[in-house]
XYZ file of C-alpha atoms in Angstrom:
112
model
C 43.050 51.020 49.349
C 44.768 52.174 46.382
C 46.730 50.263 43.771
C 49.988 51.251 42.522
C 51.471 50.801 39.189
C 52.883 47.323 39.883
C 49.148 46.215 40.789
C 49.552 45.732 44.340
C 47.342 46.954 46.598
C 49.058 49.995 49.010
C 47.288 51.361 52.272
C 45.631 54.844 51.610
C 45.785 56.055 54.814
C 49.136 55.838 56.791
C 49.020 53.511 60.162
C 50.490 54.648 63.673
C 51.842 51.789 66.036
C 49.789 51.618 69.535
C 49.149 49.397 72.498
C 45.310 50.229 73.506
C 43.748 47.726 75.316
C 40.386 46.689 74.404
C 37.640 43.944 74.068
C 36.677 42.567 70.434
C 32.961 41.506 70.369
C 32.037 38.907 67.428
C 28.573 37.384 67.513
C 28.221 37.151 71.148
C 31.829 36.134 71.924
C 34.208 38.395 73.617
C 38.174 38.803 73.348
C 40.601 40.716 75.286
C 42.746 42.266 72.365
C 45.121 44.915 71.882
C 45.241 47.686 69.266
C 48.457 47.338 67.693
C 48.294 49.911 64.930
C 45.607 52.202 64.207
C 44.408 54.521 61.075
C 41.666 56.772 60.108
C 40.236 53.688 58.168
C 41.029 50.809 60.278
C 43.251 48.941 62.773
C 44.981 45.579 63.779
C 44.445 43.740 66.752
C 46.334 41.325 68.663
C 43.983 38.664 69.934
C 44.085 37.529 73.871
C 42.478 34.287 72.752
C 42.020 32.161 69.772
C 38.635 33.417 67.725
C 37.605 32.042 64.617
C 36.409 35.248 62.578
C 35.428 34.910 59.096
C 36.660 37.505 56.825
C 33.772 40.048 56.212
C 31.948 39.438 59.670
C 30.958 42.546 61.611
C 32.658 43.393 65.068
C 32.897 45.797 67.749
C 35.958 47.129 69.727
C 35.250 48.608 72.987
C 38.250 50.570 74.430
C 38.379 53.366 77.344
C 40.630 55.194 75.068
C 38.746 54.862 71.636
C 35.141 54.189 72.829
C 33.127 51.745 70.894
C 34.296 51.426 66.949
C 32.373 48.776 64.520
C 33.824 47.272 61.651
C 34.308 44.049 59.436
C 37.155 41.617 59.635
C 39.500 42.151 56.757
C 42.324 39.497 57.226
C 42.805 36.865 60.273
C 46.814 36.178 60.721
C 48.348 33.784 63.464
C 46.281 35.609 66.618
C 46.034 39.216 64.834
C 42.773 40.542 63.111
C 42.544 43.447 60.612
C 39.377 45.748 61.000
C 38.279 48.112 58.383
C 35.773 50.799 60.094
C 32.149 50.935 59.218
C 32.268 54.185 56.523
C 28.694 54.942 58.518
C 29.836 55.106 61.479
C 31.971 58.064 63.721
C 35.014 56.199 63.904
C 37.044 58.204 61.986
C 35.810 61.263 64.590
C 36.869 59.316 67.340
C 40.281 57.942 65.919
C 41.125 61.474 65.367
C 40.216 62.712 68.885
C 42.280 59.814 70.157
C 45.285 61.239 68.072
C 44.656 64.636 69.358
C 44.130 64.054 73.067
C 45.889 60.548 73.756
C 48.293 59.058 71.286
C 51.733 58.673 72.169
C 54.157 57.223 69.741
C 55.435 53.709 70.634
C 59.065 52.561 70.233
C 60.386 49.376 69.976
C 60.825 47.298 73.028
C 63.828 45.645 71.833
C 66.613 47.777 69.540
C 68.998 45.942 67.296
């Protein structure tokens, strides 16, 4: 993650909105989840049930569209998790293939 001249953290990789169903696995627990945004280095998930995942804990995301992705919890807030992919996995290649073959830009449901 880059730091700008105001010492604020900014994302180094652009995120794209998505609606990808999957399952989050965390220490023997499984929770239905939906990927709501994704980049080459991580993703954000909406969880289908409460999960007390600790920051820095390893997780696994199983999805038909993305395959199996491994990462660690970067943040947790109101039923949503931020996941950073593990650098030693093939997550970047899987995400690139997803964008090449499957991704469709998501438009907001409500227009103001």
